[in-house]
XYZ file of C-alpha atoms in Angstrom:
724
model
C 98.198 122.252 140.664
C 96.150 120.161 143.090
C 97.717 117.055 141.638
C 101.225 118.372 142.439
C 100.269 119.260 146.006
C 98.706 115.852 146.583
C 101.908 114.205 145.345
C 104.055 116.166 147.767
C 101.771 115.435 150.698
C 101.848 111.739 149.869
C 105.636 111.679 149.542
C 106.544 113.587 152.693
C 105.502 110.920 155.228
C 107.433 108.281 153.298
C 110.605 110.358 153.379
C 110.141 111.129 157.046
C 109.760 107.449 157.897
C 112.737 106.433 155.764
C 115.059 108.861 157.559
C 114.239 107.823 161.136
C 116.088 105.095 163.100
C 113.673 102.246 163.980
C 115.715 100.675 166.815
C 115.556 103.702 169.089
C 114.599 101.773 172.241
C 114.906 98.332 173.810
C 111.534 97.162 172.523
C 112.663 97.775 168.930
C 116.171 96.299 169.295
C 117.605 94.784 166.103
C 118.829 91.180 166.282
C 122.567 90.784 165.605
C 124.141 87.551 164.307
C 126.843 86.002 166.490
C 130.119 85.031 164.799
C 131.464 81.520 165.433
C 134.930 83.011 165.973
C 136.290 86.499 166.553
C 135.938 87.684 162.936
C 132.606 89.522 162.641
C 129.893 88.020 160.456
C 128.266 91.425 160.108
C 128.988 94.935 161.298
C 125.604 96.591 161.763
C 125.643 100.283 160.901
C 123.708 102.646 163.127
C 123.061 106.379 163.024
C 121.470 108.868 165.366
C 119.248 110.335 162.666
C 115.786 111.107 163.976
C 116.732 110.420 167.608
C 116.685 113.090 170.303
C 119.701 113.106 172.623
C 118.813 112.186 176.199
C 120.408 110.926 179.403
C 120.517 107.098 179.058
C 117.666 105.195 180.633
C 118.212 102.773 182.213
C 121.305 104.471 183.612
C 124.726 103.730 182.154
C 127.922 103.282 184.154
C 129.829 104.913 181.255
C 127.671 107.888 180.317
C 125.657 110.330 182.423
C 125.070 113.063 179.846
C 122.639 113.248 176.888
C 123.468 110.887 174.035
C 121.703 109.380 171.036
C 121.036 105.697 171.680
C 120.250 102.774 169.386
C 119.500 99.227 170.532
C 120.482 95.715 169.476
C 120.147 92.224 170.903
C 121.784 88.827 170.424
C 121.301 85.251 171.558
C 124.336 83.790 173.335
C 125.887 80.707 171.725
C 128.739 80.469 174.273
C 129.320 81.580 177.830
C 131.665 84.337 176.599
C 131.198 86.856 173.793
C 132.666 90.202 172.755
C 130.815 93.230 171.462
C 132.906 95.197 168.939
C 132.113 98.810 168.125
C 133.697 101.412 165.905
C 133.203 104.952 164.706
C 135.106 106.373 161.739
C 137.305 109.310 162.717
C 136.762 112.218 163.000
C 133.628 111.835 165.057
C 132.154 111.837 168.514
C 132.754 109.151 171.141
C 130.841 105.900 171.121
C 129.951 103.848 174.189
C 128.442 100.378 174.505
C 126.223 99.084 177.311
C 125.218 95.438 177.660
C 122.214 94.181 179.634
C 120.616 90.965 180.714
C 116.936 90.652 181.513
C 114.043 91.972 179.475
C 112.932 95.389 178.269
C 111.660 97.301 181.292
C 113.656 95.082 183.650
C 117.263 95.287 182.451
C 120.425 94.623 184.453
C 123.762 96.070 183.337
C 126.444 93.433 182.717
C 129.125 95.677 181.239
C 130.036 98.961 179.608
C 132.868 100.154 177.334
C 133.698 103.665 176.162
C 136.212 104.592 173.436
C 136.513 105.502 169.776
C 136.640 101.771 168.924
C 135.414 100.007 172.062
C 135.211 96.276 172.647
C 133.249 94.838 175.525
C 133.972 91.374 176.929
C 130.900 89.598 178.315
C 131.474 86.539 180.494
C 129.255 84.201 182.478
C 126.565 84.215 179.808
C 123.863 81.585 179.499
C 123.682 79.824 176.142
C 120.341 80.476 174.425
C 119.589 83.622 176.454
C 118.892 86.971 174.785
C 121.063 89.924 175.796
C 120.657 93.596 174.897
C 123.199 96.128 173.631
C 122.835 99.892 173.717
C 125.136 101.920 171.439
C 125.421 105.518 172.640
C 126.794 108.310 170.447
C 127.755 111.590 172.091
C 127.354 115.004 170.420
C 126.058 113.111 167.439
C 124.860 115.153 164.426
C 121.950 114.041 162.281
C 124.252 113.510 159.322
C 127.915 112.856 158.661
C 128.790 109.952 160.986
C 127.782 106.395 161.716
C 128.786 103.783 164.247
C 129.097 100.037 163.728
C 128.593 97.132 166.115
C 129.107 93.344 165.951
C 129.070 90.351 168.300
C 131.881 87.774 168.143
C 133.055 84.682 170.016
C 136.453 83.422 171.136
C 138.938 82.963 168.258
C 138.883 79.543 166.623
C 142.620 79.800 165.944
C 143.616 80.727 169.496
C 145.967 77.738 169.711
C 148.213 75.868 167.304
C 145.796 72.919 166.685
C 143.148 75.379 165.464
C 145.500 77.199 163.067
C 143.728 78.526 159.964
C 145.025 77.059 156.701
C 146.203 79.787 154.285
C 146.758 79.405 150.549
C 149.847 80.825 148.823
C 149.183 83.881 146.673
C 151.408 83.883 143.574
C 151.025 87.513 142.485
C 154.368 89.123 141.702
C 153.504 92.778 142.160
C 150.621 93.497 144.521
C 150.652 92.730 148.247
C 147.202 93.466 149.611
C 146.262 90.857 152.258
C 142.636 89.777 151.929
C 142.042 87.189 154.685
C 140.467 88.830 157.711
C 141.866 87.957 161.111
C 141.576 89.255 164.657
C 143.379 88.905 167.991
C 140.409 89.933 170.164
C 139.770 87.322 172.852
C 142.962 85.402 172.103
C 145.110 84.059 174.945
C 148.828 83.410 175.184
C 150.034 80.078 173.791
C 153.684 80.598 174.740
C 155.937 83.584 175.514
C 156.712 86.017 172.707
C 160.046 85.631 170.938
C 161.177 89.217 171.604
C 158.944 90.418 174.459
C 157.533 87.541 176.467
C 154.291 89.264 177.431
C 153.510 90.638 173.979
C 152.006 87.362 172.792
C 149.071 87.602 175.196
C 146.724 87.762 172.169
C 148.421 85.386 169.710
C 146.465 83.651 166.939
C 147.680 80.883 164.622
C 147.859 80.146 160.893
C 149.502 77.421 158.844
C 150.620 77.085 155.244
C 151.927 74.317 153.004
C 155.180 75.473 151.396
C 155.100 75.796 147.614
C 158.700 76.983 147.445
C 161.763 77.561 149.575
C 160.755 81.143 150.407
C 157.398 82.557 151.528
C 156.280 85.855 153.049
C 153.469 86.249 155.586
C 151.933 89.708 155.223
C 149.817 91.081 158.066
C 148.155 94.483 157.913
C 146.587 96.010 161.023
C 143.213 97.654 160.394
C 143.996 100.183 163.109
C 147.302 101.480 164.478
C 148.683 98.575 166.529
C 152.029 97.053 165.564
C 152.093 93.318 164.862
C 154.654 90.587 165.498
C 154.997 87.490 163.298
C 156.747 84.212 164.127
C 157.348 81.180 161.867
C 157.576 77.613 163.197
C 158.428 74.229 161.769
C 157.380 70.928 163.301
C 153.994 69.959 164.705
C 151.751 71.384 167.398
C 153.319 70.439 170.727
C 156.758 70.102 169.129
C 157.409 73.393 167.345
C 160.758 74.940 166.417
C 160.947 78.716 166.051
C 162.396 79.590 162.624
C 161.754 83.326 162.297
C 161.114 85.974 164.950
C 159.431 89.298 164.186
C 159.748 88.899 160.429
C 157.209 87.837 157.838
C 159.855 86.369 155.504
C 160.722 82.697 155.878
C 163.495 81.020 153.850
C 164.901 77.503 153.614
C 161.440 75.934 153.496
C 160.765 72.424 152.196
C 158.140 72.159 149.458
C 155.074 70.253 150.620
C 155.792 70.658 154.327
C 153.398 72.463 156.687
C 154.640 75.482 158.632
C 152.940 77.417 161.426
C 152.668 81.188 161.798
C 151.883 83.010 165.033
C 150.639 86.609 164.848
C 149.961 89.022 167.727
C 150.090 92.683 168.725
C 153.384 93.930 170.133
C 151.620 95.530 173.105
C 151.815 93.784 176.469
C 148.516 95.329 177.594
C 145.825 92.684 177.915
C 143.177 95.164 176.732
C 144.872 95.702 173.362
C 143.727 93.653 170.366
C 143.621 94.260 166.629
C 141.625 93.357 163.565
C 143.966 92.299 160.775
C 144.190 91.256 157.146
C 146.690 88.499 156.420
C 147.958 86.397 153.513
C 150.952 84.279 152.489
C 152.817 85.177 149.288
C 155.346 83.453 147.084
C 158.373 85.524 146.002
C 157.993 87.803 143.009
C 158.642 86.038 139.714
C 161.383 88.596 138.972
C 163.120 88.185 142.328
C 166.327 87.177 140.542
C 168.162 88.392 137.440
C 167.398 85.222 135.459
C 163.683 86.068 135.480
C 163.997 89.808 134.859
C 160.789 91.240 133.408
C 161.185 93.134 130.093
C 160.105 96.773 130.368
C 159.097 98.937 127.390
C 160.807 102.312 127.099
C 158.370 105.133 126.392
C 159.382 107.263 123.434
C 158.054 110.480 121.938
C 154.249 110.505 121.661
C 153.964 107.007 123.147
C 151.666 106.183 126.046
C 153.536 105.155 129.170
C 153.211 101.539 130.233
C 153.638 101.436 134.021
C 154.622 98.053 135.435
C 153.461 97.164 138.928
C 156.110 95.790 141.276
C 156.549 95.009 144.965
C 159.706 94.777 147.045
C 157.519 93.197 149.730
C 157.820 89.979 147.718
C 161.543 90.238 147.061
C 164.709 88.895 148.634
C 168.289 90.110 148.456
C 170.208 89.241 145.285
C 173.861 88.218 145.115
C 175.380 90.887 142.860
C 178.810 92.437 142.235
C 177.564 95.816 143.521
C 174.481 97.439 145.023
C 173.315 94.879 147.567
C 169.813 95.515 148.935
C 167.658 94.017 151.633
C 165.169 93.172 148.871
C 165.093 93.827 145.130
C 163.333 92.897 141.897
C 164.741 92.763 138.362
C 163.841 94.255 134.993
C 165.491 94.380 131.601
C 165.181 96.836 128.707
C 166.691 97.642 125.340
C 167.963 101.224 125.068
C 166.310 103.146 122.186
C 168.347 106.285 122.981
C 171.623 107.014 124.769
C 169.658 108.016 127.844
C 166.849 106.202 129.687
C 165.071 107.347 132.861
C 163.446 105.073 135.434
C 160.504 106.610 137.303
C 158.559 105.230 140.264
C 156.045 106.733 142.667
C 158.146 106.169 145.800
C 161.844 106.317 146.654
C 163.669 103.265 145.312
C 167.311 102.217 144.994
C 168.267 101.795 141.321
C 171.238 99.785 140.063
C 172.017 99.367 136.353
C 174.053 96.491 134.886
C 175.273 95.419 131.484
C 176.300 91.912 130.502
C 174.466 88.703 131.363
C 172.970 87.404 134.592
C 176.013 85.242 135.263
C 178.452 88.005 134.358
C 177.079 91.413 135.318
C 179.012 94.666 135.009
C 178.047 97.533 137.331
C 177.211 100.772 135.508
C 175.301 102.759 138.135
C 175.111 101.745 141.770
C 172.442 102.438 144.354
C 170.835 105.732 143.471
C 168.012 106.405 145.946
C 165.290 108.522 144.337
C 161.857 108.392 142.750
C 163.509 108.760 139.336
C 166.979 108.467 137.910
C 168.428 109.011 134.452
C 170.988 106.580 133.056
C 173.345 108.198 130.546
C 175.870 107.057 127.931
C 173.944 103.939 126.971
C 174.480 102.115 123.689
C 171.408 102.206 121.458
C 170.097 98.693 120.809
C 171.884 97.137 123.808
C 169.981 95.320 126.548
C 170.529 96.278 130.184
C 169.447 94.921 133.562
C 167.812 97.227 136.101
C 167.604 96.172 139.744
C 165.095 98.078 141.901
C 165.364 97.570 145.624
C 165.121 98.897 149.141
C 167.635 99.351 151.930
C 165.489 98.592 154.979
C 162.313 96.792 156.071
C 160.355 100.037 156.512
C 160.855 100.807 152.811
C 159.294 97.597 151.496
C 156.254 98.549 149.440
C 154.043 98.140 146.388
C 154.987 100.508 143.587
C 155.027 101.015 139.826
C 157.930 101.670 137.488
C 158.108 103.361 134.074
C 160.965 103.893 131.652
C 161.358 106.960 129.425
C 163.646 107.481 126.448
C 165.595 110.708 126.010
C 163.572 113.590 124.586
C 163.915 113.757 120.798
C 162.760 117.394 120.612
C 165.514 118.714 122.863
C 166.454 121.558 120.482
C 164.574 124.095 118.392
C 165.626 122.382 115.162
C 163.866 119.211 116.341
C 160.666 120.956 117.437
C 157.565 118.775 117.112
C 154.850 120.398 115.027
C 151.480 120.374 116.776
C 148.377 120.658 114.578
C 145.846 123.271 115.620
C 142.659 121.399 116.454
C 139.420 123.014 115.203
C 137.508 122.750 118.499
C 138.119 124.533 121.799
C 138.567 121.247 123.691
C 141.410 118.907 122.637
C 140.299 115.693 120.989
C 143.889 114.439 120.642
C 146.978 114.890 122.792
C 150.683 114.699 122.021
C 152.708 112.847 124.677
C 156.166 114.067 125.633
C 158.620 114.211 128.517
C 161.576 116.354 129.554
C 163.738 113.439 130.735
C 167.342 113.787 129.507
C 166.527 117.170 127.942
C 169.230 119.831 128.170
C 169.052 123.611 128.328
C 168.778 125.404 124.980
C 168.395 128.957 126.306
C 168.201 130.581 129.738
C 164.759 130.453 131.306
C 162.561 133.467 130.625
C 161.675 133.848 134.331
C 164.625 132.210 136.046
C 167.698 131.521 133.932
C 168.364 128.124 135.483
C 164.815 126.787 135.331
C 164.982 125.720 131.687
C 167.563 122.972 132.212
C 165.084 120.466 130.719
C 163.462 122.453 127.905
C 161.886 120.730 124.900
C 160.434 122.322 121.757
C 157.173 122.413 119.817
C 155.871 124.474 116.917
C 152.491 125.272 115.385
C 151.106 127.268 112.495
C 148.436 129.716 113.610
C 145.001 129.296 112.056
C 143.591 132.379 113.783
C 144.673 135.335 115.875
C 143.853 133.409 119.050
C 144.851 129.825 119.895
C 144.771 127.856 123.138
C 147.704 125.915 124.597
C 146.767 122.932 126.789
C 149.205 120.836 128.839
C 148.754 118.303 131.647
C 151.746 116.911 133.534
C 151.832 113.308 134.763
C 153.082 113.789 138.336
C 154.247 117.343 139.036
C 151.643 120.021 139.698
C 151.945 123.729 138.830
C 155.569 123.464 137.699
C 155.208 123.443 133.915
C 156.314 126.687 132.250
C 156.379 127.716 128.598
C 157.785 130.407 126.320
C 156.023 131.451 123.091
C 158.449 132.620 120.417
C 158.360 133.897 116.857
C 161.102 133.897 114.239
C 163.379 131.036 113.261
C 165.733 128.794 115.202
C 168.724 130.929 116.133
C 166.789 134.186 115.717
C 163.870 133.998 118.118
C 161.765 136.722 119.718
C 159.936 135.981 122.963
C 156.240 136.878 122.766
C 155.005 135.362 126.012
C 156.603 133.779 129.071
C 154.100 132.190 131.404
C 152.949 129.410 133.653
C 149.876 127.442 132.665
C 146.701 128.589 134.407
C 144.498 125.571 135.138
C 146.518 123.550 132.591
C 145.900 125.959 129.722
C 146.918 129.376 128.371
C 145.388 131.698 125.805
C 147.752 132.727 123.008
C 146.585 135.963 121.372
C 147.881 138.484 118.849
C 148.906 135.744 116.425
C 149.120 136.088 112.645
C 147.247 133.475 110.643
C 149.644 131.290 108.635
C 152.701 132.155 110.740
C 154.717 129.425 112.468
C 155.422 129.911 116.167
C 157.629 127.998 118.593
C 156.855 126.909 122.144
C 159.600 125.973 124.584
C 158.359 123.995 127.607
C 160.122 122.939 130.806
C 159.595 122.172 134.486
C 160.828 124.515 137.201
C 163.088 123.778 140.183
C 165.210 121.290 138.260
C 162.390 118.753 138.086
C 161.468 116.597 135.108
C 158.253 114.871 134.156
C 156.091 113.672 131.311
C 153.087 115.598 130.047
C 150.530 115.763 127.270
C 150.107 118.859 125.136
C 147.701 120.168 122.495
C 146.920 123.346 120.558
C 143.289 124.179 119.845
C 141.243 126.935 118.335
C 141.027 129.797 120.771
C 137.907 131.445 122.051
C 137.356 133.744 119.093
C 134.638 135.679 120.822
C 136.493 136.265 124.083
C 136.082 140.029 123.610
C 133.788 142.404 121.768
C 136.029 142.683 118.708
C 135.730 138.932 118.138
C 131.970 138.830 118.738
C 130.361 135.994 116.777
C 127.477 137.112 114.533
C 124.370 135.126 115.455
C 121.729 134.481 112.810
C 118.102 134.178 113.785
C 117.253 130.516 114.300
C 114.391 128.395 115.499
C 114.247 125.740 118.186
C 114.706 122.918 115.711
C 118.139 124.313 114.775
C 119.825 123.683 118.123
C 120.823 120.108 117.254
C 122.664 121.219 114.099
C 124.345 124.443 115.264
C 127.883 124.360 116.768
C 128.088 124.100 120.548
C 130.621 125.899 122.745
C 131.401 126.737 126.345
C 133.246 129.399 128.313
C 135.882 127.190 129.975
C 138.741 128.873 128.146
C 137.423 132.432 128.076
C 139.081 135.153 130.138
C 137.390 137.733 132.334
C 136.159 140.732 130.386
C 135.461 144.388 131.052
C 133.655 145.321 134.240
C 129.924 144.759 134.203
C 127.289 142.235 135.122
C 128.630 139.360 132.986
C 132.390 139.788 133.207
C 133.516 136.364 134.428
C 134.693 134.178 131.529
C 132.399 136.059 129.188
C 131.947 135.349 125.479
C 130.552 137.841 122.962
C 127.906 137.759 120.242
C 126.417 140.321 117.897
C 123.229 140.574 115.831
C 121.309 143.067 113.752
C 117.748 143.575 114.932
C 115.054 142.614 112.431
C 112.186 143.763 114.639
C 111.710 145.597 117.915
C 112.215 142.413 119.950
C 114.222 139.174 119.979
C 114.835 136.218 122.281
C 117.937 134.296 123.374
C 118.660 131.027 125.171
C 121.414 128.450 125.606
C 120.052 125.140 124.344
C 119.200 122.623 125.635
C 118.926 124.733 128.776
C 121.251 126.404 131.247
C 121.278 129.338 133.617
C 123.474 132.250 132.557
C 124.067 135.979 132.983
C 123.779 138.258 129.948
C 124.529 141.918 129.249
C 123.160 143.660 126.119
C 124.976 146.631 124.558
C 124.371 149.173 121.835
C 127.089 151.161 120.085
C 130.438 149.846 118.871
C 133.182 147.840 120.557
C 135.157 150.973 121.400
C 132.074 152.831 122.662
C 129.592 150.415 124.212
C 126.472 151.412 126.113
C 124.959 148.850 128.461
C 121.221 148.450 127.865
C 120.128 145.636 130.144
C 121.521 142.894 132.408
C 119.806 139.534 132.826
C 121.312 137.694 135.799
C 120.814 134.009 136.588
C 118.247 133.441 133.869
C 117.569 130.608 131.441
C 115.998 132.815 128.758
C 116.263 136.451 127.691
C 113.923 138.883 125.948
C 115.307 141.920 124.152
C 112.700 144.640 123.690
C 112.801 148.213 122.435
C 115.210 147.279 119.658
C 115.628 149.450 116.575
C 115.298 147.362 113.396
C 118.493 147.453 111.312
C 120.692 148.370 114.305
C 123.638 146.210 115.367
C 123.733 145.103 119.001
C 126.323 143.271 121.085
C 125.817 141.043 124.074
C 128.051 138.925 126.251
C 127.155 135.745 128.102
C 128.662 134.353 131.293
C 128.130 130.842 132.621
C 130.693 129.055 134.752
C 130.699 125.360 133.867
C 132.056 123.026 131.214
C 128.789 122.162 129.473
C 128.668 122.428 125.698
C 125.677 124.619 124.877
C 124.224 126.098 121.703
C 123.541 129.864 121.617
C 120.167 130.445 119.933
C 118.914 133.859 118.816
C 115.211 133.922 118.015
C 113.494 136.720 116.128
C 110.079 138.012 117.088
C 107.586 135.350 115.955
C 105.622 136.112 112.815
C 102.469 135.711 114.878
C 103.536 138.179 117.570
C 100.540 140.373 116.750
C 96.971 139.439 115.922
C 97.480 140.527 112.326
C 100.052 137.739 111.861
C 97.968 134.995 113.463
C 98.859 131.572 112.055
C 95.962 129.538 110.719
C 95.662 126.134 112.352
C 93.988 123.277 110.483
C 91.077 121.573 112.190
C 90.368 117.862 112.311
C 87.177 115.900 112.722
C 88.836 113.150 114.798
C 88.739 112.930 118.575
C 92.547 112.530 118.692
C 94.740 115.600 118.648
C 97.173 115.933 115.743
C 100.086 118.349 115.721
C 99.150 121.469 113.816
C 102.068 123.800 114.540
C 105.233 123.970 116.628
C 105.770 127.427 118.000
C 107.490 129.447 120.683
C 107.104 132.766 122.442
C 110.759 133.821 122.504
C 111.001 137.394 121.280
C 107.251 137.865 121.483
C 105.780 141.010 123.052
C 102.560 141.825 124.862
C 99.490 142.556 122.740
C 96.864 143.057 125.435
C 97.275 144.143 129.013
C 95.118 141.427 130.499
C 93.825 138.014 129.539
C 91.556 135.754 131.592
C 91.966 137.861 134.714
C 94.762 139.825 136.460
C 96.923 136.755 137.118
C 97.208 136.028 133.405
C 98.832 139.259 132.232
C 100.836 138.133 129.155
C 104.180 139.639 128.204
C 105.004 137.203 125.376
C 101.744 136.289 123.634
C 101.545 134.800 120.124
C 98.436 134.434 117.955
C 96.661 131.651 116.077
C 93.347 131.378 114.270
C 91.203 128.594 112.873
C 88.071 128.166 110.821
C 85.333 126.318 112.686
C 84.069 123.196 110.939
C 81.614 122.252 113.670
C 79.978 123.758 116.723
C 82.676 122.589 119.171
C 86.459 122.310 118.885
C 89.107 121.525 121.515
C 92.471 123.299 121.456
C 95.529 121.597 122.971
C 98.805 123.393 123.771
C 101.529 121.008 124.936
C 104.971 121.903 126.329
C 107.555 119.943 124.351
C 110.728 121.727 125.493
C 112.014 122.302 128.995
C 112.708 125.917 128.108
C 108.984 126.628 127.746
C 107.023 127.857 130.697
C 103.414 126.816 131.196
C 101.276 127.923 128.307
C 98.085 129.887 128.841
């Protein structure tokens, strides 16, 4: 025990030191790197952990109330720098003070206070050290952190310093990755829409790889951005595009200039950005339409990424969009559904790219079903957007019409032998039609599809997980034959599963599934063995085992059990039964888990509660009557697979049954016997003093072969307590 205490005492100071903030005052200020331009080299993260809130000293012109302060310093490389700070929302305010001088003799040279403050410092002396104090108000010890960085004037403030950008040729994913910033930038020329908006413009350039390119700029905060394209050279520029990232009519190999700035005219407003230049999507026109697979019954969907951000408008006989991309598919059924995550405008064509025939024009939705197709014929699908605010990254999937639309075409689902599905059947309700009125709401079943299964037990479990829609999948369990059905159960799925009980082994049952509210979706479905021992009548007989058996016995859990009769272990309880061999027995869930257990005598229709063990990892049953049948139920709320182990009273529970241990003449211990005390009872009231009163002692004996022997007892299982 002393060894454990010494370990804790040794560890505590280390943890305490690790959790404190070292730069809590000027003397311990951390040195920050200074960026060459206005893109930070490093954002230093600071917390108020271990710091007591206090009124700032020296005094701050921003804050006069208690705050938690951390300190930094930097060496000026120019006469002007900016200190950038941020604090993820939600959180308290953050303020920044800047000082010249030395610790103990500081002079304030600026202060900024905001959620994301920036502090401009001018008139600095190159090579001089300056100090920064970051102050966090109402700052908890955990949960938030502030960041701070020091930057210089932007290197691309004017056209001659424009950053060269490479052209990204992805055709489906617009996620700008080049960091930019307008902080510290000055106006090069008036803005193209609002003259004063370009007071923080920065410059980029790109060499055209095609006639069309898109400049994508994403603000890291909430400011709106303006983009302008120019041809020509610095000092002789011609504005090509105003307030639009898309430039057309470019000449391959020629350099073009891009100016980016916030739309605000306030001189205090600046923005960190991510920018990149993209070529048009490869499938921007019909001639390069990308083939899409059509997902059929029990086929995994193959989503295809796409982006209308990289598209232009196509010249088509119908359905003109601001921007659109093209796909082609071969119809495997007379109906095919297109599904995306966001609203899109779908147009379907037959024919060839030079001679298209409009079939469906401009349907704006996340999904749309195309009917009356000719099986084996190829079609063109144009996906687009009507306005610039709808340009986005997205994915698209195609689904064939459901083949199990009627009872006669029901898909047979095998009953899996475990409680957790190892295989899933994939299906969708797209293009499905109503077979029968809904069992809750007559109109809900307008997209019903059918399954069947042959019961292997009186209880089975139905599992189903939808792709997109939540809590809208409904099912109806039916017996009989197609055309002569009897409804047994009409239900929603609770936590994506439902217990089916009262079944007859060997009988075929039908399940009709559909989505409510007129919606349609794909889902995966499975039938598994039910929780046989979900109630007393189904209690599983447990044989007496030993600890070595737990790796070979079947494991289970209570995920799919229902709540049982009132008592101490009623939540998702499962039942077991055993016949006592002795007056005591032990129980545990291997390899170890806390549970609640209730032991009963009697029969399932007349149970008498004997004992409740709550929040335990092992149970002892005492006072049993040999030859009597007992029932117990176990509750544990998690998804772990555990092995129920029932252990009889050890043969060496009393001194008369003491097990003989062999002795050895070597100085190294050799294993003589593996034992346990589960199910053991007390033989003597006291052993080795009052603190060692045993309630589960077992007995051993040995024959001495010399004057001295050493006995070792080693814990080899986490379920054992310390041996005495």
